[in-house]
Short mmCIF file of C-alpha atoms in Angstrom, two decimals:
data_model
loop_
_atom_site.label_atom_id
_atom_site.label_comp_id
_atom_site.label_asym_id
_atom_site.label_seq_id
_atom_site.Cartn_x
_atom_site.Cartn_y
_atom_site.Cartn_z
CA MET L 1 29.28 -30.33 52.62
CA LYS L 2 26.79 -31.03 55.15
CA ALA L 3 25.44 -34.66 54.57
CA GLU L 4 21.60 -32.77 55.21
CA ILE L 5 22.27 -30.35 51.99
CA LEU L 6 23.93 -33.40 49.98
CA ALA L 7 20.57 -35.26 50.65
CA ARG L 8 18.00 -32.30 49.63
CA LEU L 9 20.44 -31.65 46.23
CA GLN L 10 19.84 -35.59 45.56
CA ALA L 11 16.37 -35.10 46.12
CA GLU L 12 15.71 -32.29 43.87
CA ARG L 13 18.09 -33.88 41.20
CA ALA L 14 16.07 -37.20 41.78
CA ALA L 15 12.84 -35.37 41.01
CA GLN L 16 14.20 -33.76 37.93
CA ARG L 17 13.82 -30.02 39.42
CA PRO L 18 16.71 -27.78 38.44
CA VAL L 19 19.02 -26.61 41.77
CA VAL L 20 21.71 -24.55 41.89
CA LEU L 21 24.58 -25.21 44.88
CA LEU L 22 25.85 -22.01 45.97
CA THR L 23 29.13 -22.64 47.84
CA ARG L 24 30.82 -19.75 49.78
CA MET L 25 34.63 -19.99 48.95
CA SER L 26 35.98 -18.78 52.28
CA ASP L 27 34.39 -21.12 54.69
CA GLY L 28 31.75 -23.69 52.86
CA GLU L 29 28.83 -21.99 53.58
CA GLN L 30 26.19 -23.66 51.03
CA HIS L 31 22.51 -22.97 50.07
CA LEU L 32 20.19 -24.12 47.27
CA TRP L 33 18.54 -22.01 45.12
CA PRO L 34 15.62 -21.78 43.95
CA GLN L 35 14.67 -23.96 47.12
CA GLU L 36 16.03 -21.02 49.57
CA ALA L 37 15.54 -17.69 49.03
CA LEU L 38 19.09 -15.77 48.51
CA PRO L 39 20.25 -12.15 47.85
CA GLY L 40 19.29 -10.68 44.59
CA ALA L 41 22.70 -10.90 43.20
CA LEU L 42 23.22 -14.60 44.17
CA ALA L 43 19.45 -15.68 42.83
CA GLU L 44 20.02 -13.73 39.56
CA ALA L 45 23.29 -15.64 38.86
CA ALA L 46 21.90 -19.02 39.56
CA ARG L 47 19.42 -18.44 37.47
CA ASP L 48 21.68 -17.27 34.46
CA ALA L 49 23.67 -20.75 35.37
CA LEU L 50 21.14 -23.14 35.09
CA GLY L 51 19.78 -21.13 31.76
CA ARG L 52 23.85 -21.23 30.20
CA GLU L 53 24.19 -25.28 32.17
CA LYS L 54 27.57 -23.49 32.95
CA ALA L 55 28.99 -23.19 36.47
CA THR L 56 30.28 -20.19 37.57
CA ASN L 57 31.75 -17.69 40.36
CA VAL L 58 30.21 -14.78 41.50
CA ASP L 59 31.76 -12.00 43.82
CA LEU L 60 28.89 -10.40 46.68
CA ASP L 61 30.11 -8.27 49.56
CA GLY L 62 33.85 -9.47 49.27
CA GLU L 63 32.99 -12.94 49.12
CA THR L 64 33.22 -15.53 46.12
CA TRP L 65 30.41 -18.01 46.10
CA PHE L 66 30.96 -20.89 43.46
CA VAL L 67 27.67 -20.93 41.67
CA HIS L 68 27.09 -24.78 40.45
CA PRO L 69 23.77 -25.61 38.45
CA HIS L 70 22.14 -29.10 38.34
CA ASN L 71 19.84 -29.20 35.62
CA PRO L 72 17.42 -32.09 34.97
CA PRO L 73 18.38 -34.17 31.75
CA LEU L 74 16.68 -33.32 28.23
CA ARG L 75 14.70 -35.65 27.49
CA ILE L 76 13.12 -36.50 23.66
CA ILE L 77 9.71 -38.32 23.61
CA VAL L 78 8.83 -39.83 20.76
CA VAL L 79 5.42 -41.59 19.69
CA GLY L 80 6.04 -44.40 17.24
CA ALA L 81 8.64 -46.90 17.46
CA VAL L 82 8.83 -46.54 13.29
CA HIS L 83 11.59 -46.26 10.97
CA ILE L 84 12.27 -42.67 11.50
CA ALA L 85 12.52 -43.35 15.69
CA GLN L 86 15.41 -46.05 15.10
CA ALA L 87 16.98 -43.62 13.12
CA MET L 88 16.95 -40.78 15.94
CA ALA L 89 17.75 -43.35 18.41
CA PRO L 90 21.62 -43.32 18.02
CA MET L 91 21.59 -39.49 17.83
CA ALA L 92 19.93 -38.72 20.86
CA ALA L 93 22.72 -39.80 23.35
CA PRO L 94 25.63 -37.70 21.85
CA LEU L 95 23.47 -34.48 21.26
CA GLY L 96 22.72 -35.06 25.23
CA PHE L 97 19.15 -36.57 25.20
CA GLU L 98 17.64 -39.14 26.67
CA MET L 99 15.49 -40.70 24.40
CA ILE L 100 11.78 -42.59 24.86
CA VAL L 101 9.79 -44.37 22.79
CA VAL L 102 6.35 -44.68 23.60
CA ASP L 103 4.51 -47.32 21.11
CA PRO L 104 1.74 -49.51 22.28
CA ARG L 105 2.07 -51.85 19.25
CA ARG L 106 4.40 -54.53 20.85
CA ALA L 107 5.55 -55.63 17.47
CA PHE L 108 7.23 -52.22 17.05
CA ALA L 109 8.19 -51.06 20.58
CA THR L 110 11.23 -53.95 20.64
CA GLU L 111 14.35 -53.83 21.85
CA GLU L 112 16.07 -55.14 19.11
CA ARG L 113 14.73 -52.44 16.92
CA LEU L 114 15.44 -49.77 19.46
CA PRO L 115 18.63 -50.63 21.61
CA GLY L 116 19.71 -47.99 24.10
CA VAL L 117 16.32 -46.23 24.32
CA THR L 118 13.59 -46.27 27.15
CA LEU L 119 10.74 -48.28 25.79
CA ARG L 120 7.24 -47.62 26.81
CA THR L 121 4.05 -50.05 25.44
CA ASP L 122 1.73 -48.36 27.25
CA TRP L 123 -0.87 -46.23 25.74
CA PRO L 124 0.24 -42.59 24.92
CA ASP L 125 -2.09 -40.57 27.26
CA GLU L 126 -0.98 -43.01 30.48
CA ALA L 127 2.73 -42.60 29.14
CA MET L 128 2.55 -39.05 29.31
CA ALA L 129 0.84 -38.68 32.26
CA GLU L 130 3.75 -40.41 34.32
CA LEU L 131 6.57 -39.14 31.76
CA LYS L 132 5.74 -35.61 32.72
CA PRO L 133 7.26 -33.59 29.76
CA ASP L 134 8.97 -30.53 31.09
CA ALA L 135 10.59 -27.29 29.95
CA ARG L 136 13.94 -29.59 29.23
CA SER L 137 11.61 -32.31 27.39
CA ALA L 138 10.79 -32.40 23.52
CA VAL L 139 7.85 -34.51 22.19
CA VAL L 140 7.64 -35.91 18.86
CA THR L 141 4.90 -37.94 17.01
CA LEU L 142 5.65 -40.17 14.25
CA THR L 143 2.66 -42.93 13.86
CA HIS L 144 0.39 -41.08 11.87
CA ASP L 145 -2.96 -42.68 13.95
CA PRO L 146 -4.75 -40.11 15.45
CA LYS L 147 -5.54 -42.59 18.22
CA LEU L 148 -1.92 -42.54 19.27
CA ASP L 149 -0.67 -39.21 18.30
CA ASP L 150 -3.68 -36.91 19.45
CA PRO L 151 -3.63 -38.05 23.06
CA ALA L 152 0.57 -37.17 22.92
CA LEU L 153 0.12 -33.85 21.31
CA ASP L 154 -2.80 -33.07 23.75
CA ALA L 155 -0.72 -33.94 26.72
CA ALA L 156 2.48 -32.19 25.03
CA LEU L 157 0.33 -28.99 24.39
CA ARG L 158 -0.88 -28.70 28.23
CA SER L 159 3.18 -29.02 28.95
CA GLN L 160 5.99 -26.87 29.09
CA ALA L 161 7.86 -29.08 26.16
CA PHE L 162 10.11 -26.82 24.56
CA TYR L 163 9.86 -28.55 21.43
CA ILE L 164 6.65 -30.55 19.69
CA GLY L 165 6.95 -31.96 16.72
CA ALA L 166 3.86 -34.00 14.60
CA LEU L 167 4.91 -36.15 11.43
CA GLY L 168 2.17 -35.91 8.66
CA SER L 169 1.71 -33.72 5.52
CA ARG L 170 0.06 -30.27 5.50
CA ARG L 171 -3.45 -31.90 5.17
CA THR L 172 -2.81 -34.58 7.78
CA HIS L 173 -1.66 -31.70 10.05
CA ALA L 174 -5.08 -29.35 8.96
CA LYS L 175 -6.91 -32.48 10.11
CA ARG L 176 -5.53 -32.84 13.19
CA VAL L 177 -5.81 -29.13 14.02
CA ALA L 178 -9.08 -29.29 13.62
CA ARG L 179 -9.48 -32.54 16.20
CA LEU L 180 -6.98 -30.56 18.35
CA LYS L 181 -9.30 -27.61 18.63
CA GLU L 182 -11.98 -29.54 19.66
CA LEU L 183 -10.17 -30.73 22.54
CA GLY L 184 -10.13 -27.14 23.40
CA HIS L 185 -6.66 -25.90 22.22
CA GLY L 186 -6.71 -22.40 20.81
CA ASP L 187 -4.43 -21.27 17.63
CA ASP L 188 -1.47 -19.97 19.97
CA ALA L 189 -1.09 -23.51 21.62
CA ILE L 190 -1.66 -25.08 18.34
CA ALA L 191 1.26 -22.81 16.51
CA ARG L 192 3.81 -24.31 19.30
CA ILE L 193 3.38 -27.97 16.95
CA HIS L 194 6.20 -28.02 14.42
CA ALA L 195 4.23 -29.64 11.56
CA PRO L 196 5.33 -30.90 9.12
CA VAL L 197 7.84 -32.13 11.38
CA GLY L 198 11.79 -31.19 11.17
CA LEU L 199 13.87 -28.52 9.41
CA ASP L 200 13.10 -28.28 5.28
CA ILE L 201 15.54 -30.18 3.97
CA GLU L 202 13.97 -31.97 1.56
CA ALA L 203 14.37 -35.29 3.52
CA VAL L 204 12.95 -38.27 1.82
CA THR L 205 14.47 -41.58 3.79
CA ALA L 206 14.17 -42.03 7.52
CA PRO L 207 17.53 -41.13 8.22
CA GLU L 208 17.26 -37.94 6.44
CA ILE L 209 13.85 -36.98 8.53
CA ALA L 210 15.74 -37.98 11.35
CA VAL L 211 18.57 -35.68 11.12
CA SER L 212 16.17 -32.80 10.05
CA VAL L 213 14.08 -33.40 13.19
CA MET L 214 17.26 -33.75 15.51
CA ALA L 215 18.50 -30.46 14.12
CA GLU L 216 15.17 -28.54 14.58
CA ILE L 217 14.80 -29.97 18.12
CA VAL L 218 18.76 -28.79 18.59
CA ALA L 219 17.80 -25.53 17.39
CA ALA L 220 14.55 -24.91 19.33
CA ARG L 221 16.97 -25.71 22.42
CA ARG L 222 19.81 -23.21 21.55
CA GLY L 223 17.22 -20.67 20.70
CA ALA L 224 18.21 -20.41 17.14
CA ALA L 225 16.00 -18.06 14.83
CA LEU L 226 14.79 -20.75 12.01
CA GLY L 227 11.08 -20.32 10.96
CA GLU L 228 8.45 -18.49 12.66
CA PRO L 229 9.11 -18.64 16.49
CA ARG L 230 7.22 -20.87 18.44
CA PRO L 231 5.37 -19.72 21.75
CA LEU L 232 6.03 -20.89 24.87
CA PRO L 233 3.20 -21.01 27.78
CA ALA L 234 3.42 -19.05 30.63
CA PRO L 235 5.64 -20.74 33.35
CA GLN L 236 3.75 -22.93 35.73
CA ASP L 237 4.21 -23.21 39.51
CA GLY L 238 6.58 -20.19 39.56
CA ARG L 239 9.31 -22.25 37.93
CA VAL L 240 11.26 -20.70 35.22
CA SER L 241 11.69 -22.25 31.92
CA ILE L 242 15.28 -23.68 31.51
CA GLY L 243 17.91 -23.79 28.80
CA ILE L 244 15.26 -22.08 26.63
CA SER L 245 15.83 -18.94 25.09
CA ALA L 246 13.57 -18.76 22.69
CA MET N 1 22.99 -39.59 29.80
CA THR N 2 22.43 -35.57 29.98
CA ALA N 3 23.88 -32.30 28.84
CA ASP N 4 24.87 -31.29 32.17
CA THR N 5 28.81 -30.66 31.58
CA THR N 6 29.08 -31.55 35.26
CA GLN N 7 28.00 -35.30 35.05
CA SER N 8 28.49 -35.41 39.14
CA GLU N 9 25.38 -37.36 39.66
CA ASP N 10 27.14 -40.82 40.55
CA ILE N 11 29.84 -38.91 42.22
CA LEU N 12 27.69 -37.63 44.76
CA ALA N 13 25.25 -40.84 45.01
CA THR N 14 28.63 -42.60 45.75
CA ALA N 15 29.85 -40.12 48.46
CA ALA N 16 26.21 -40.35 50.15
CA ALA N 17 26.57 -44.28 49.70
CA TRP N 18 30.14 -44.31 51.30
CA LYS N 19 29.32 -41.94 54.18
CA ALA N 20 25.96 -43.79 54.87
CA ALA N 21 28.26 -46.75 55.25
CA GLY N 22 30.60 -45.08 58.27
CA GLU N 23 33.46 -43.92 56.19
CA GLN N 24 34.92 -40.23 56.13
CA VAL N 25 34.13 -38.70 52.98
CA ALA N 26 35.68 -35.22 50.85
CA ILE N 27 34.42 -33.84 48.18
CA ALA N 28 36.58 -31.88 45.88
CA THR N 29 35.24 -29.94 42.68
CA VAL N 30 36.67 -27.99 40.20
CA VAL N 31 35.56 -24.32 40.44
CA GLU N 32 37.42 -22.34 38.40
CA THR N 33 39.67 -22.92 35.36
CA TRP N 34 42.14 -20.88 32.80
CA GLY N 35 43.38 -22.29 29.54
CA SER N 36 42.97 -25.74 28.33
CA SER N 37 42.00 -27.62 31.73
CA PRO N 38 41.12 -31.04 31.66
CA ARG N 39 37.99 -30.98 33.22
CA PRO N 40 34.96 -28.12 33.32
CA ALA N 41 34.29 -25.96 36.58
CA GLY N 42 31.80 -28.44 38.33
CA SER N 43 33.72 -31.40 37.95
CA ARG N 44 33.76 -33.25 41.12
CA LEU N 45 35.65 -36.34 42.46
CA ALA N 46 35.09 -37.94 46.08
CA VAL N 47 37.89 -39.45 48.17
CA THR N 48 37.46 -41.36 51.56
CA ALA N 49 39.95 -41.50 54.59
CA SER N 50 40.41 -45.21 53.82
CA GLY N 51 41.50 -44.47 50.23
CA LYS N 52 38.64 -45.18 47.87
CA LEU N 53 38.26 -42.49 45.12
CA THR N 54 35.60 -41.69 42.41
CA GLY N 55 35.30 -38.99 39.90
CA SER N 56 37.93 -36.54 38.69
CA VAL N 57 39.01 -33.03 38.78
CA SER N 58 42.13 -33.41 36.11
CA GLY N 59 43.14 -35.72 33.42
CA GLY N 60 44.80 -37.26 36.56
CA CYS N 61 47.79 -35.03 37.12
CA ILE N 62 46.36 -33.47 40.14
CA GLU N 63 44.74 -36.33 41.97
CA GLY N 64 46.97 -37.38 44.14
CA ALA N 65 47.53 -33.76 45.30
CA VAL N 66 43.78 -33.03 45.61
CA ALA N 67 43.49 -36.79 47.50
CA ASP N 68 46.03 -35.24 49.95
CA ALA N 69 44.27 -31.92 50.59
CA ALA N 70 41.20 -33.96 51.21
CA LYS N 71 42.51 -35.85 53.76
CA GLN N 72 43.61 -32.76 55.81
CA ALA N 73 39.87 -31.44 55.08
CA MET N 74 38.47 -34.70 56.88
CA ALA N 75 40.98 -34.39 59.56
CA THR N 76 40.58 -30.48 60.15
CA GLY N 77 36.91 -30.62 59.15
CA ALA N 78 37.65 -27.30 57.37
CA PRO N 79 37.42 -26.68 53.52
CA GLN N 80 40.09 -25.31 51.51
CA LEU N 81 40.77 -23.77 48.26
CA LEU N 82 43.77 -25.17 45.91
CA ASP N 83 45.36 -23.57 42.99
CA PHE N 84 47.01 -25.65 40.45
CA GLY N 85 49.35 -24.65 37.40
CA VAL N 86 49.49 -27.38 34.88
CA SER N 87 52.48 -27.38 33.02
CA ASP N 88 53.15 -27.91 29.47
CA GLU N 89 54.77 -30.90 30.19
CA ARG N 90 52.37 -32.56 32.38
CA ALA N 91 49.53 -31.32 30.15
CA TRP N 92 51.05 -33.33 27.40
CA GLU N 93 51.37 -36.38 29.60
CA VAL N 94 47.38 -36.16 30.59
CA GLY N 95 46.73 -35.49 26.93
CA LEU N 96 46.53 -31.92 26.18
CA SER N 97 48.56 -29.91 24.06
CA CYS N 98 49.34 -26.84 26.24
CA GLY N 99 48.92 -26.25 30.14
CA GLY N 100 46.11 -24.75 32.02
CA LYS N 101 45.19 -23.72 35.72
CA VAL N 102 42.62 -24.86 37.63
CA LYS N 103 41.04 -24.30 41.22
CA VAL N 104 40.11 -27.18 43.36
CA PHE N 105 37.70 -26.10 46.79
CA VAL N 106 37.81 -29.59 48.77
CA GLU N 107 35.42 -29.93 51.46
CA PRO N 108 34.60 -32.77 54.10
CA LEU N 109 31.30 -34.70 53.87
CA THR N 110 29.97 -33.77 57.66
#
């Protein structure tokens, strides 16, 4: 591997962009996709490897290529350092997610209450502008407070987030929908919000709700047919949606 | 933590740091597996000519042979494709109940 290729690969990963390293087994020749234009069959294999998160081998014109995908991390961005967030936290890492909790109320957002997660005490609009949710991000709002939830949902709806969930009853959600429409979001966008949040398992306690939310996030990630499909927005910057088959 | 089954971030960063510090470095990558091989395709191991080692391409049974091939790759500058069959007995030693086969690509960092 040339140091130059390694540096470019690491730069893409640091920028949290999906990148595939392709290596020709006969002589070690290497390319990065989608940063370099490649023959159709190789580009297709690279895209497929990213989607399936699995390295593979491809034969082209008598040569074998090793196709090695590097996806950015999956993230769950939670607004509200509340009980449900506490119950979600220990499940996130084993399920393969980095969990970030945003709550400007410092009494809630403490390391003691939420060990092992990334805590942010800035306002959700500022936090979302920096976190930049992408096609490998889930966004969940749990505060019930429109001042905190709405800016996060607004930002999530403008992103490629593969899952958006909002805690609250149907009545609460109806009011929320009206507010989001005032911000310019149409019916298709609002249909992306899972509300009431989580799979319907008649959850009552915070850990039960956490299970239902995490299960719904996993279902969305794996493209399981549960409930009504949530439309994804059109890809931006010519980038493909990664890891989502819905 | 990520769902990336290759988990190679630290290994590449370490390899780059070793290289920057003036070491001779080689990278080994599992490129194909059959049966119950211990590490999935994409798993990486980085070694230096001075004997430093990070990451893994198996449960430990082929690391020695891979390190030897890596030294050769560093000396010649040419990559190598290695083929290993993990015998049932060795597989048991490394914590597997049955054998597996694995192909490892070894390349110098140039």
